CSV table of C-alpha atoms and ligand atoms in Angstrom, one decimal:
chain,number,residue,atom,x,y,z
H,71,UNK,CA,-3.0,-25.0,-4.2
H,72,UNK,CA,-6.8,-24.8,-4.4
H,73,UNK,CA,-9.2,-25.0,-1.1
H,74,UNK,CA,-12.6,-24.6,-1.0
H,75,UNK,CA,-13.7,-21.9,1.4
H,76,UNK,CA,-15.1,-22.6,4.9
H,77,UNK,CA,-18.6,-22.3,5.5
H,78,UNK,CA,-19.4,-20.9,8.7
H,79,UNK,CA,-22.5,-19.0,10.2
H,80,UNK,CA,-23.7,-16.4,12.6
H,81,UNK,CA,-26.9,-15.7,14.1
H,82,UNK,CA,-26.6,-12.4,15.1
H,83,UNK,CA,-24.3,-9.3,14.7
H,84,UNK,CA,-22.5,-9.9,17.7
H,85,UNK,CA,-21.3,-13.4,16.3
H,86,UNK,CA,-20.2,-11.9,13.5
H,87,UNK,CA,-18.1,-9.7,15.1
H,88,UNK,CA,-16.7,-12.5,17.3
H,89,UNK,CA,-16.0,-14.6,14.7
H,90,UNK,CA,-14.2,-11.7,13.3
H,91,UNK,CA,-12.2,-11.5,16.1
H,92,UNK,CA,-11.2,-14.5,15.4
H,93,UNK,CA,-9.7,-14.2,11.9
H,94,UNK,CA,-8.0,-11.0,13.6
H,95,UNK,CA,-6.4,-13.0,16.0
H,96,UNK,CA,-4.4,-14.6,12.9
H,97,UNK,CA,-3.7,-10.9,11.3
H,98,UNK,CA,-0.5,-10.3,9.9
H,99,UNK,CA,1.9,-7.2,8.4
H,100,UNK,CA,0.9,-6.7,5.1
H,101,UNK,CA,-3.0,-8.4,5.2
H,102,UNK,CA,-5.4,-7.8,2.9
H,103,UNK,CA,-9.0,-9.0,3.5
H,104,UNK,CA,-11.9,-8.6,1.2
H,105,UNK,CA,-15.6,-7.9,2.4
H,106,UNK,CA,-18.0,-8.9,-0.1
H,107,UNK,CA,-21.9,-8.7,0.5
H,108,UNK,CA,-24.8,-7.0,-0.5
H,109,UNK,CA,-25.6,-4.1,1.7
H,110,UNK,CA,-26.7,-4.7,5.0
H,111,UNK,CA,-24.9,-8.3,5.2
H,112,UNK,CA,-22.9,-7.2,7.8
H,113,UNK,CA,-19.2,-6.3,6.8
H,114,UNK,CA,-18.6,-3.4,8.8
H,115,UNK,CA,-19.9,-5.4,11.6
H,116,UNK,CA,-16.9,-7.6,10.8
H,117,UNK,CA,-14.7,-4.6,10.3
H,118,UNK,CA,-15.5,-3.5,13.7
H,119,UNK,CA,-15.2,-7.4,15.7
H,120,UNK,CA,-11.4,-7.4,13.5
H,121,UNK,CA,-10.7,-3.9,14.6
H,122,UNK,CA,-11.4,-4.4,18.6
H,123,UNK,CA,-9.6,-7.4,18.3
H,124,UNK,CA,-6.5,-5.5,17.5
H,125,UNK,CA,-7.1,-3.4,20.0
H,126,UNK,CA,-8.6,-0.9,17.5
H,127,UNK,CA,-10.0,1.6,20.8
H,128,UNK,CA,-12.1,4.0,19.1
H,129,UNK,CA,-15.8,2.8,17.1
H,130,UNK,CA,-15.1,2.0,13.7
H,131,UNK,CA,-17.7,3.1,11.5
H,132,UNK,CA,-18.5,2.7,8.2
H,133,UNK,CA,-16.3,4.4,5.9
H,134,UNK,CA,-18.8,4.7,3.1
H,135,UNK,CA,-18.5,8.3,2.5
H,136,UNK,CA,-14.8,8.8,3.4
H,137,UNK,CA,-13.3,6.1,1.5
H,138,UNK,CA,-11.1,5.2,4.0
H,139,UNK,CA,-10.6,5.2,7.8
H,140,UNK,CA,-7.4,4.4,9.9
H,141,UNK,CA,-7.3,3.0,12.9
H,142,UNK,CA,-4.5,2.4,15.3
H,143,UNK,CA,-4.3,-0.9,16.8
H,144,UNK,CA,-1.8,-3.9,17.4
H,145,UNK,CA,-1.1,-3.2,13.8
H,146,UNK,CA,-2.8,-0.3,11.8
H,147,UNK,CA,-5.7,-1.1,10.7
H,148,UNK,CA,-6.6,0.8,6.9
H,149,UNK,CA,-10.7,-0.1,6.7
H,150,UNK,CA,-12.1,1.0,3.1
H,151,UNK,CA,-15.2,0.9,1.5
H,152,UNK,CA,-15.1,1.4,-2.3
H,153,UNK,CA,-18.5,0.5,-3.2
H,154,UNK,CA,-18.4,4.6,-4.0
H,155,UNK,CA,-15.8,4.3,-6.6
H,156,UNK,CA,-17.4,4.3,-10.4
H,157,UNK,CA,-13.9,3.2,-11.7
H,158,UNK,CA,-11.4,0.9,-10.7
H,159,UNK,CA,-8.5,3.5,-11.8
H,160,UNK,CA,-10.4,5.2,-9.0
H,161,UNK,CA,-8.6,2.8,-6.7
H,162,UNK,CA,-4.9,4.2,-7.4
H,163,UNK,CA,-6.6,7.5,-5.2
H,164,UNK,CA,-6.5,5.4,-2.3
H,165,UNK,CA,-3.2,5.0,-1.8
H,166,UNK,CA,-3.7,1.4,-1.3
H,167,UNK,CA,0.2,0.5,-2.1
H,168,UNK,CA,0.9,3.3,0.7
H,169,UNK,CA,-0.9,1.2,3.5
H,170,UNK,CA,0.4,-2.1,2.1
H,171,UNK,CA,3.9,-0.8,2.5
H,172,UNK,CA,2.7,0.2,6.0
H,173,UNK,CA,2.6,-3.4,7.0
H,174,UNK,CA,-1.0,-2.8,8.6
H,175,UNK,CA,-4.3,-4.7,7.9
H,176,UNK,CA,-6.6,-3.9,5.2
H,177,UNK,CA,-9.9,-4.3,5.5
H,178,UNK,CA,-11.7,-3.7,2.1
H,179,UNK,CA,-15.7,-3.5,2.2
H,180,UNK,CA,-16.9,-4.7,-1.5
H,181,UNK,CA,-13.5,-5.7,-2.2
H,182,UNK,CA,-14.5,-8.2,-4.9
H,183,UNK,CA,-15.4,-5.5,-7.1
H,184,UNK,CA,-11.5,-4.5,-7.0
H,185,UNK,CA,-9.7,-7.8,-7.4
H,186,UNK,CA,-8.7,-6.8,-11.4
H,187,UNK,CA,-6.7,-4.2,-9.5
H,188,UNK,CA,-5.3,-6.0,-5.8
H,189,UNK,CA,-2.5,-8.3,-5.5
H,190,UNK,CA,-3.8,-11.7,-6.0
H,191,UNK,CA,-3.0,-12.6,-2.2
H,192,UNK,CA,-5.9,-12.1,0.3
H,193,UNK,CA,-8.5,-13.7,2.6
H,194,UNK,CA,-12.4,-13.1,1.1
H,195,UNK,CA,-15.0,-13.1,3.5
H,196,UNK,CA,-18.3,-13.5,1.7
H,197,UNK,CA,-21.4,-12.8,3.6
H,198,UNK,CA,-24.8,-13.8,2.4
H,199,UNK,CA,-28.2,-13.7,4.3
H,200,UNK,CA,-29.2,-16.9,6.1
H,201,UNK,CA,-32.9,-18.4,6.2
H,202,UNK,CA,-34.0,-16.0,10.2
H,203,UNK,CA,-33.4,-12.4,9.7
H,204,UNK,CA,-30.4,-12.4,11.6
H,205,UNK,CA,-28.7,-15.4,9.9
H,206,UNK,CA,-25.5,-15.0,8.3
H,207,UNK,CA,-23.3,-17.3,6.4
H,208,UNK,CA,-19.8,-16.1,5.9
H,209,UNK,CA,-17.8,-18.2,3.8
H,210,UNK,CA,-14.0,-17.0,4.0
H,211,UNK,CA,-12.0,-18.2,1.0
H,212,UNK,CA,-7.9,-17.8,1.2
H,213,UNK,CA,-6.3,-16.5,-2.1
H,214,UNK,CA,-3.0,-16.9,-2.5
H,215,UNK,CA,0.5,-17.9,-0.4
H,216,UNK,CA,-0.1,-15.7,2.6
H,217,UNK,CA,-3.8,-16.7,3.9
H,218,UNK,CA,-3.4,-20.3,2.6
H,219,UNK,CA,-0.7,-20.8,4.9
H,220,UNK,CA,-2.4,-20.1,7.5
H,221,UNK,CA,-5.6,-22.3,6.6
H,222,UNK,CA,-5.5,-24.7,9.2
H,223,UNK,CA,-5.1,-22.3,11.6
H,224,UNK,CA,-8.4,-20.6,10.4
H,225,UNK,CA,-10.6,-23.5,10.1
H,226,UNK,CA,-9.6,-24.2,14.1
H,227,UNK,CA,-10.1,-20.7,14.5
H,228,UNK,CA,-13.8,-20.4,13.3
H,229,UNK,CA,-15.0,-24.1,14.7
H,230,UNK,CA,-17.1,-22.7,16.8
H,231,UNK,CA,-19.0,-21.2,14.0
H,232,UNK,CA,-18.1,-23.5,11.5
H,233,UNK,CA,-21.3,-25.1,9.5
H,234,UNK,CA,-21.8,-28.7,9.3
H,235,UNK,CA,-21.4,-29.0,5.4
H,236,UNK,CA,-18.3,-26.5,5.3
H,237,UNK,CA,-14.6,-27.5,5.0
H,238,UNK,CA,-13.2,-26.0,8.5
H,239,UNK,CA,-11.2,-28.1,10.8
H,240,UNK,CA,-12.1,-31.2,11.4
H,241,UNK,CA,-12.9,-32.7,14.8
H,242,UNK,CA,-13.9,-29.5,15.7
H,243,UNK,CA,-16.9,-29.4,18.5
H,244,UNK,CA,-19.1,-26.6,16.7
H,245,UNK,CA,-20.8,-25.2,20.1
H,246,UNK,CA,-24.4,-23.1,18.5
H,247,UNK,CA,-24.1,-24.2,14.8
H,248,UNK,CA,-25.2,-28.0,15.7
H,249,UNK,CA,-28.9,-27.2,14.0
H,250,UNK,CA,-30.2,-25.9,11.3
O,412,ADP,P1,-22.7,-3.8,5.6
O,412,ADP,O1,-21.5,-3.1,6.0
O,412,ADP,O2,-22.5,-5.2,4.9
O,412,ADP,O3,-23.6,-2.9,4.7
O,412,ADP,P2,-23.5,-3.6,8.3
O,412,ADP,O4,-22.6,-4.3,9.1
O,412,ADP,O5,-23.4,-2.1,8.3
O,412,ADP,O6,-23.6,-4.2,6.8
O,412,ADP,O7,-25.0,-3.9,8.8
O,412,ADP,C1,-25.4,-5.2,9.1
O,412,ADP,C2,-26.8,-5.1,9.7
O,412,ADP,O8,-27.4,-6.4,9.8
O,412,ADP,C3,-26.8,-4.5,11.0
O,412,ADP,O9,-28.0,-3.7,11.2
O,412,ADP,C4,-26.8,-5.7,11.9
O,412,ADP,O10,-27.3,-5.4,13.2
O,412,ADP,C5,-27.7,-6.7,11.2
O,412,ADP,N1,-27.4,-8.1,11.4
O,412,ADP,C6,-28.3,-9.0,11.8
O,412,ADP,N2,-27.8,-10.2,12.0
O,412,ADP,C7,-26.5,-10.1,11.7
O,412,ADP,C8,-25.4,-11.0,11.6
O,412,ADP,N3,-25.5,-12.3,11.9
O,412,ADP,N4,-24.2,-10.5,11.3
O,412,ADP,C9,-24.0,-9.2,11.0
O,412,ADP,N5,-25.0,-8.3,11.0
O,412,ADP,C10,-26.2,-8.7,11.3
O,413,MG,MG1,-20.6,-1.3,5.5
C-alpha cells in the first residue's frame, strides 16, 4: 500500500502547533513520528502543539543537547532530537526499544537521518520553508501498517490546513489555505 503524503501548510508557528495537535489527537501506544527539516523549520514547534495536545503540562523544549526529554501526558510522550548523534550505532544509547515497549509516543526531531535503524512503521512530517517568512509546508507521509490505517482519518484531520494540490481528504472546506 503506497500513498502519497498530504500537503498541508501553516503560516505561522502557532498553526503549526495546531495542526500538530491535530495529528496528536490520532496518537496511539507504540507511535513513532519523524520530524524532518532543516533547522529552524519548525519541529519542536510541532513537538510542543503534539505534546499539549496530550496533555503534556510542562513547556517542551528542544531536546537538542539532552537527547531526549520525557513528558507525561495522556500517553508518555519520549521527544528526541538526534541531529547530535555522529553515528547511527549511536541510536542503540537511546534506549529507543525501552520507550517503544513503553507504549508512549515518539517524537523524533531529524528522524530521517535514522530510518536505516527504526522500525519501518511511522508517520514523517516533513517541514520545508514556504514562499513569506513564516510559511510552512508540512507534508506528513504514513510509513507502514500503523499510520496508514489511520490515513483517512489524518487527511480529515488536517483539512483545515490542507493545501489545494495535496492528497488530504477530499470535500474538505480548507478555512485559511484557500490562496496562495
Ligand atoms: P526546529 O526545531 O525545526 O529547528 P523550531 O521549532 O525550534 O525549529 O523553530 C522554528 C522557528 O520558526 C521559530 O522561531 C518559529 O517562531 C518560527 N516559525 C515561523 N513560522 C513558523 C511556522 N509556520 N511553523 C513553525 N515555526 C515557524
Ligand atoms: Mg528543534
Amino acid at each position: 500500500m503506497s500513498h502519497g503524503p498530504i500537503t498541508t501548510r501553516t503560516t505561522g508557528p502557532e498553526a503549526t502547533r495546531q495542526l500538530a495537535a491535530a495529528v496528536a489527537e490520532l496518537a496511539r501506544p507504540g507511535d513513532v513520528v519523524l520530524l524532518a527539516g532543516d533547522l529552524g523549520a519548525g519541529k519542536t514547534a510541532f513537538a510542543q502543539g503534539f505534546g499539549s495536545a496530550l496533555g503534556v503540562g510542562e513547556p517542551i523544549t528542544s531536546p537538542t543537547f539532552t537527547l531526549v526529554n520525557r513528558y507525561e501526558g495522556r500517553l508518555p510522550l519520549h521527544h528526541l532530537d538526534v541531529y547530535r548523534l555522529d553515528r547511527l550505532e549511536e541510536v542503540s544509547d537511546l534506549g529507543l526499544e525501552e520507550f517503544l515497549d513503553e507504549e508512549g509516543v515518539v517524537l523524533i526531531e531529524w528522524g530521517d537521518r535514522i530510518t536505516p535503524v527504526l522500525p519501518a512503521d511511522f508517520l514523517e512530517v516533513r517541514i520545508t520553508l514556504g514562499d513569506g517568512d513564516d510559511d510552512r509546508v508540512l507534508d506528513l507521509t504514513a510509513v507502514g501498517p500503523r499510520w496508514s490505517a489511520r490515513r483517512r482519518a489524518l487527511g480529515a484531520a488536517l483539512a483545515p490546513w490542507a493545501t489545494a494540490g495535496g492528497s488530504g481528504d477530499s470535500g474538505g472546506t480548507g478555512g485559511e489555505s484557500a490562496s496562495c
